[in-house]
Short mmCIF file of C-alpha atoms in Angstrom, two decimals:
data_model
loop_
_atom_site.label_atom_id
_atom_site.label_comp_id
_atom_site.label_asym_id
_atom_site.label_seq_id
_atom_site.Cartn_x
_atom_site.Cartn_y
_atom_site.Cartn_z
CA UNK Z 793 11.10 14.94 -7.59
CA UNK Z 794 8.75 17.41 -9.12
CA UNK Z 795 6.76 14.53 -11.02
CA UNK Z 796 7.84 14.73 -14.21
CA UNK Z 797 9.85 11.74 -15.61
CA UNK Z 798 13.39 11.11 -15.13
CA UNK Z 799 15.73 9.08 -16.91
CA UNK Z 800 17.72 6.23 -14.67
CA UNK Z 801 20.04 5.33 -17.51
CA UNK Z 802 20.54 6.67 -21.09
CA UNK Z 803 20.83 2.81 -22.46
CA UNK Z 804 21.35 1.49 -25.61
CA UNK Z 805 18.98 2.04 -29.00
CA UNK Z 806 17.74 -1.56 -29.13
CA UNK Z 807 16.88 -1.71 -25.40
CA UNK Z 808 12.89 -1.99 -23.86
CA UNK Z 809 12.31 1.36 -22.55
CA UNK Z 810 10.02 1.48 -19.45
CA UNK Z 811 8.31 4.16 -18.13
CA UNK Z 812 7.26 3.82 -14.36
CA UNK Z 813 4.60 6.27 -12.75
CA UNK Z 814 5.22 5.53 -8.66
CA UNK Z 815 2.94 6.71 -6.11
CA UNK Z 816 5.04 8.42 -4.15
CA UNK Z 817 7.27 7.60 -1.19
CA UNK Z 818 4.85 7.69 1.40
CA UNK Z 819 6.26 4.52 3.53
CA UNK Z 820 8.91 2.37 4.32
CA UNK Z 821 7.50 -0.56 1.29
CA UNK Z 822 7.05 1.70 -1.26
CA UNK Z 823 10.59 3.28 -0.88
CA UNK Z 824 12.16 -0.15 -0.99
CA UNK Z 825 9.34 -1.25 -4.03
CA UNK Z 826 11.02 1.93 -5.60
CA UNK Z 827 14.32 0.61 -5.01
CA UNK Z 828 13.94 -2.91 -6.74
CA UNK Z 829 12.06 -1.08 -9.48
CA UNK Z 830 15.33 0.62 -10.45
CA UNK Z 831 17.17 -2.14 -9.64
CA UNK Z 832 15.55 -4.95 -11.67
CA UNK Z 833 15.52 -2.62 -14.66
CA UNK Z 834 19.08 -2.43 -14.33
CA UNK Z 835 19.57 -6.07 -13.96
CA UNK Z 836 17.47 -6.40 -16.82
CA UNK Z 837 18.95 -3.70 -19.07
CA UNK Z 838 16.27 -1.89 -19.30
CA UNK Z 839 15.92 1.43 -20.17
CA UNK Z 840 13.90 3.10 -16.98
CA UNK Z 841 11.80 6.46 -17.09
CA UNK Z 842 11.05 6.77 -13.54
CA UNK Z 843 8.29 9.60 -12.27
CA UNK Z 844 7.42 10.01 -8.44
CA UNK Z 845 3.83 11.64 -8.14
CA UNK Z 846 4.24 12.34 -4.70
CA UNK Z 847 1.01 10.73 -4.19
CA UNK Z 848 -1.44 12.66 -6.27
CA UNK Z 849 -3.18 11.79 -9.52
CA UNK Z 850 -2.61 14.10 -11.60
CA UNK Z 851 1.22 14.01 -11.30
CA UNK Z 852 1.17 10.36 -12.39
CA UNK Z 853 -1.42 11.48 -15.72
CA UNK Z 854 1.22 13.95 -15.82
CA UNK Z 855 3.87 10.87 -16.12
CA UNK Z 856 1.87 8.81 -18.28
CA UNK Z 857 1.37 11.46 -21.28
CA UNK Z 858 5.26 12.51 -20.96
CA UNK Z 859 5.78 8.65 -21.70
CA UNK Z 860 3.17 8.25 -24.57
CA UNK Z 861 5.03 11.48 -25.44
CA UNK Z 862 8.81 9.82 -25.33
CA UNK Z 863 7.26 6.79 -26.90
CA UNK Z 864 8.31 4.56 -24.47
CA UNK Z 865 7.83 0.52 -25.49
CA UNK Z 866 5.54 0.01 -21.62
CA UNK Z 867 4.29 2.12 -19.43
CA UNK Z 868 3.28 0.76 -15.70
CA UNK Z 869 2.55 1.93 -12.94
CA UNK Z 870 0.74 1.40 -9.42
CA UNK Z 871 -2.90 3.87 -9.33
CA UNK Z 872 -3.14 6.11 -7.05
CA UNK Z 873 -6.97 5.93 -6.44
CA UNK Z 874 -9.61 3.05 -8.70
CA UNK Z 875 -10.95 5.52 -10.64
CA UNK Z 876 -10.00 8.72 -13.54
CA UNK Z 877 -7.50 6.75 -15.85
CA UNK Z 878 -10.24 5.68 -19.14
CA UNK Z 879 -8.83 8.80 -20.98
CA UNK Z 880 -5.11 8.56 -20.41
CA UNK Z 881 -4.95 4.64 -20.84
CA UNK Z 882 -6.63 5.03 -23.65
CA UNK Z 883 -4.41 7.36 -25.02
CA UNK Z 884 -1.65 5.01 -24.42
CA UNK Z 885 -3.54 2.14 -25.74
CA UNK Z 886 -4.15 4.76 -28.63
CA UNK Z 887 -0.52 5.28 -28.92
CA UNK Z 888 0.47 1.52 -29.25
CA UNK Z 889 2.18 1.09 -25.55
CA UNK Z 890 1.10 -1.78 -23.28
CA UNK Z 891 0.11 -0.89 -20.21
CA UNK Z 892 0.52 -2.81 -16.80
CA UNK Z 893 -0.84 -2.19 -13.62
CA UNK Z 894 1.07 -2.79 -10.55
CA UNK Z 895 -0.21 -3.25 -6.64
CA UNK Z 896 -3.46 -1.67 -7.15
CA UNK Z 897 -6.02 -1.69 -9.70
CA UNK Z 898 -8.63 0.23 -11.29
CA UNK Z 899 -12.09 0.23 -12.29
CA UNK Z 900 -11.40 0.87 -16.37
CA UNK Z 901 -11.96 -1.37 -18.77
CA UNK Z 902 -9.61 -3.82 -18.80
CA UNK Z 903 -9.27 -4.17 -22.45
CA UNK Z 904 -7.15 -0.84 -21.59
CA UNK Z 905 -4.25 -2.56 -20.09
CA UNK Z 906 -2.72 -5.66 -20.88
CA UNK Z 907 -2.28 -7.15 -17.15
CA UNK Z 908 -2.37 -6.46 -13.58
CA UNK Z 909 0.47 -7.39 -11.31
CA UNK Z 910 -0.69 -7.75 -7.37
CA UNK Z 911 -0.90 -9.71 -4.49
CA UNK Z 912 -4.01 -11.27 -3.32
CA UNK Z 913 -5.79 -9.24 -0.43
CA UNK Z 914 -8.18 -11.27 0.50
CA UNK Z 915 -5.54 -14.18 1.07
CA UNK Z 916 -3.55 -11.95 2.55
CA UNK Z 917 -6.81 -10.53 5.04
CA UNK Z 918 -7.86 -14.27 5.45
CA UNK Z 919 -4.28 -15.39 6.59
CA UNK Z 920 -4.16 -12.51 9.21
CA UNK Z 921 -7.22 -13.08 11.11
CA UNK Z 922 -6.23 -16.73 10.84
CA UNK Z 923 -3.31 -15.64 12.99
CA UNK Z 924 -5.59 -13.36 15.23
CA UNK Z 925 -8.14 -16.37 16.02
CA UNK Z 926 -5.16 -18.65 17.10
CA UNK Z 927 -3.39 -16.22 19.32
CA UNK Z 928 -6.37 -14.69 20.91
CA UNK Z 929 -7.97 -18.34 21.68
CA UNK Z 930 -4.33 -19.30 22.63
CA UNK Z 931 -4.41 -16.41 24.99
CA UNK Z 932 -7.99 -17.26 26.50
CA UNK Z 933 -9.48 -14.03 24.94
CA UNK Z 934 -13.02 -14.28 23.81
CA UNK Z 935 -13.59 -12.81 20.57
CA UNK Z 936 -16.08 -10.16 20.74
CA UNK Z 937 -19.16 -11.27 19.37
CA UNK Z 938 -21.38 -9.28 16.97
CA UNK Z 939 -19.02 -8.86 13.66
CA UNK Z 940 -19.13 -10.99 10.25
CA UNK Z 941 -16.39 -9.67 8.43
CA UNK Z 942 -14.15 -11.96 9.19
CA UNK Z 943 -16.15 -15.32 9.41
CA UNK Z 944 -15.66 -15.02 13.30
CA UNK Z 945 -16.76 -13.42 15.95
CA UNK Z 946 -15.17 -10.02 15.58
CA UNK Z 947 -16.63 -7.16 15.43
CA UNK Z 948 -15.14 -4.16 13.37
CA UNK Z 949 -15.70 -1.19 15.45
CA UNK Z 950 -13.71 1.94 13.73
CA UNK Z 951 -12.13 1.97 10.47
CA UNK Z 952 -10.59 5.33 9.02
CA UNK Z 953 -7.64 5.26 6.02
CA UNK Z 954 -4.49 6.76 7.41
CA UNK Z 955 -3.10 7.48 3.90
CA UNK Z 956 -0.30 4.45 4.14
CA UNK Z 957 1.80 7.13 6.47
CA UNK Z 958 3.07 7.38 9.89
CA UNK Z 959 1.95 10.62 11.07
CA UNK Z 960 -1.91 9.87 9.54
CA UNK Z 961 -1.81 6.64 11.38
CA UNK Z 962 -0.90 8.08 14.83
CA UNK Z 963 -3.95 10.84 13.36
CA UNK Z 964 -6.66 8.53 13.16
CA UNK Z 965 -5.37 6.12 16.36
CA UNK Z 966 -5.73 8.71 18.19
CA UNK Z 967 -8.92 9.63 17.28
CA UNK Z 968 -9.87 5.56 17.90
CA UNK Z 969 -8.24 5.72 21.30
CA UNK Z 970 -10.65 8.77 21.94
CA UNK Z 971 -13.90 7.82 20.97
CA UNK Z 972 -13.69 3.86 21.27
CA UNK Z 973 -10.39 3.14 23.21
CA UNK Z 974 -12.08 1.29 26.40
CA UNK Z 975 -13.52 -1.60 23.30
CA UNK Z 976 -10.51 -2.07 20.61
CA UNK Z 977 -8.89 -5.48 21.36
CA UNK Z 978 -6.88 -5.85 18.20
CA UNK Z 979 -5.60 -3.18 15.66
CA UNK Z 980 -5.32 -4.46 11.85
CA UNK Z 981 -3.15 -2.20 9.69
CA UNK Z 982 -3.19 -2.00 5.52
CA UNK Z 983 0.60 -0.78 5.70
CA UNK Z 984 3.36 -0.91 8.15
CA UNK Z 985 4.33 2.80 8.56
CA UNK Z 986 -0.12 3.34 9.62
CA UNK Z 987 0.91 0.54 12.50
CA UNK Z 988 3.94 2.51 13.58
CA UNK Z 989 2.29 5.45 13.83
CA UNK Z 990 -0.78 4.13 15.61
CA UNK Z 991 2.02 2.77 18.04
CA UNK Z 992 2.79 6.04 18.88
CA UNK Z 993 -0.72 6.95 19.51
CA UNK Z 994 -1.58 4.01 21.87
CA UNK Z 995 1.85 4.32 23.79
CA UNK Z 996 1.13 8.25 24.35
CA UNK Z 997 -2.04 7.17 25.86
CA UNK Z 998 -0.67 5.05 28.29
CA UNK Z 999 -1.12 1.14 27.09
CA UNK Z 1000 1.49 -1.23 25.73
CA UNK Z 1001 0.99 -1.95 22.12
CA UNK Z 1002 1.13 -5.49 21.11
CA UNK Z 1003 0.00 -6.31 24.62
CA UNK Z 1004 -3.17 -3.61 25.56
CA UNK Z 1005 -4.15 -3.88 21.78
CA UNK Z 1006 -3.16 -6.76 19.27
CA UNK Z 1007 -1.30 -5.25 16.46
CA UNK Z 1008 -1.60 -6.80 12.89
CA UNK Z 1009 0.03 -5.05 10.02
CA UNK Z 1010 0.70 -5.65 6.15
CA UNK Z 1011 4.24 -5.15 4.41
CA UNK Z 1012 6.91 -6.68 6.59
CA UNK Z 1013 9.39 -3.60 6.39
CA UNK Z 1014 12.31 -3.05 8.99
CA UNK Z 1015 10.38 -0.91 11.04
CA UNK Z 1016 7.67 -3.88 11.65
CA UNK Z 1017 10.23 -6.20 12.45
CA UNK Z 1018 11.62 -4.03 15.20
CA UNK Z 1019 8.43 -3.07 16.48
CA UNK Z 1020 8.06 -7.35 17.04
CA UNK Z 1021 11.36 -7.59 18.63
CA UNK Z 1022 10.50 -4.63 20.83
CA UNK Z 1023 6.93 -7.31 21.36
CA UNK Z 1024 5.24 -3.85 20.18
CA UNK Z 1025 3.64 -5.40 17.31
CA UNK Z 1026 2.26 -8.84 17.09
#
């Protein structure tokens, strides 16, 4: 897709039209968050304007206008980055056309959008290192002591965004593996496809993922669940 909106189904006059800015289809969730997207729409008869902005900003402003432009009945769609979106929301807001954010936020004022649809990260952060202090004191590894992020002794060595893809996670494990790869005991991903590719990384340089180096990872996509039956990923 070049970015610009496309319509999923011509529908009928007295249908909700939605229009749907997506990131992009950068990894294995957000293709299948994509999918249900179009699907549930469908299921729900509604009338979906679907825009891919191949994960930049400006594609999904792009989106957004051509929406308030095609006077859609709601707009939504999952930010990019936190910040840049006060003018275009508040043309929409402008325009009459209720806005709702999906997955991520932003920092605009929230009087600019009429609710925020998301799963809570710091339940889903807590739960995971939950999981990491059981199996590394059920393994009779020490936790390393020094760190307070986590409310135990862990201490967060290297952190780098791999851009929720494959090939930027294998990127930036490598460059962990390089610099700090004698002291990383346990690898926590945002997104699976980051883990996969850091798999990659730690495998080229000769240790065994999921044994070496703990892998934690957040999404729960096909690829994940191999890499655990392969007892690559934890």
């Amino acid at each position: 897709s070049d970015g610009g909106a496309e319509s999923a189904d011509a529908g009928s006059e007295d249908s909700i039209t939605l229009g749907f800015a997506q990131v992009g289809s950068e990894s294995e969730w957000r293709t299948a968050n994509t999918d249900n997207i179009k699907a549930a729409a469908e299921a729900a008869g509604v009338t979906l304007q679907f825009s891919d902005a191949q994960q930049k900003q400006e594609n999904q402003i792009k989106a957004i206008r051509s929406f308030i432009a095609s006077d859609v009945d709601v707009i939504s769609f999952c930010p990019i980055v936190e910040t840049g979106w006060d003018t275009v929301l508040q043309e929409a807001k402008d325009a009459g056309i209720p806005v709702v954010l999906v997955d991520r936020g932003v920092t605009a004022d929230p009087s600019l959008y009429v609710t925020h649809i998301f799963a809570d990260a710091l339940k889903e952060g807590a739960n995971a290192f939950n999981w990491v202090d059981e199996y590394m004191t059920a393994e009779g590894k020490t936790p390393r002591a020094g760190g307070d992020q986590f409310q135990v002794a862990y201490n967060v060595i290297c952190s780098q965004t791999g851009e929720y893809t494959r090939a930027k996670g294998m990127e930036v494990m490598e460059s962990f593996l390089k610099s700090d790869g004698d002291k990383i005991d346990i690898l926590f991903s945002c997104n699976g496809d980051m883990a996969l590719g850091a798999i990659q990384a730690i495998e080229a340089a000769g240790l065994k993922p999921g044994e070496d180096i703990v892998i934690v990872s957040i999404d729960a996509a096909k690829g994940e669940f191999n890499a655990m039956i392969e007892g690559k990923m934890n």
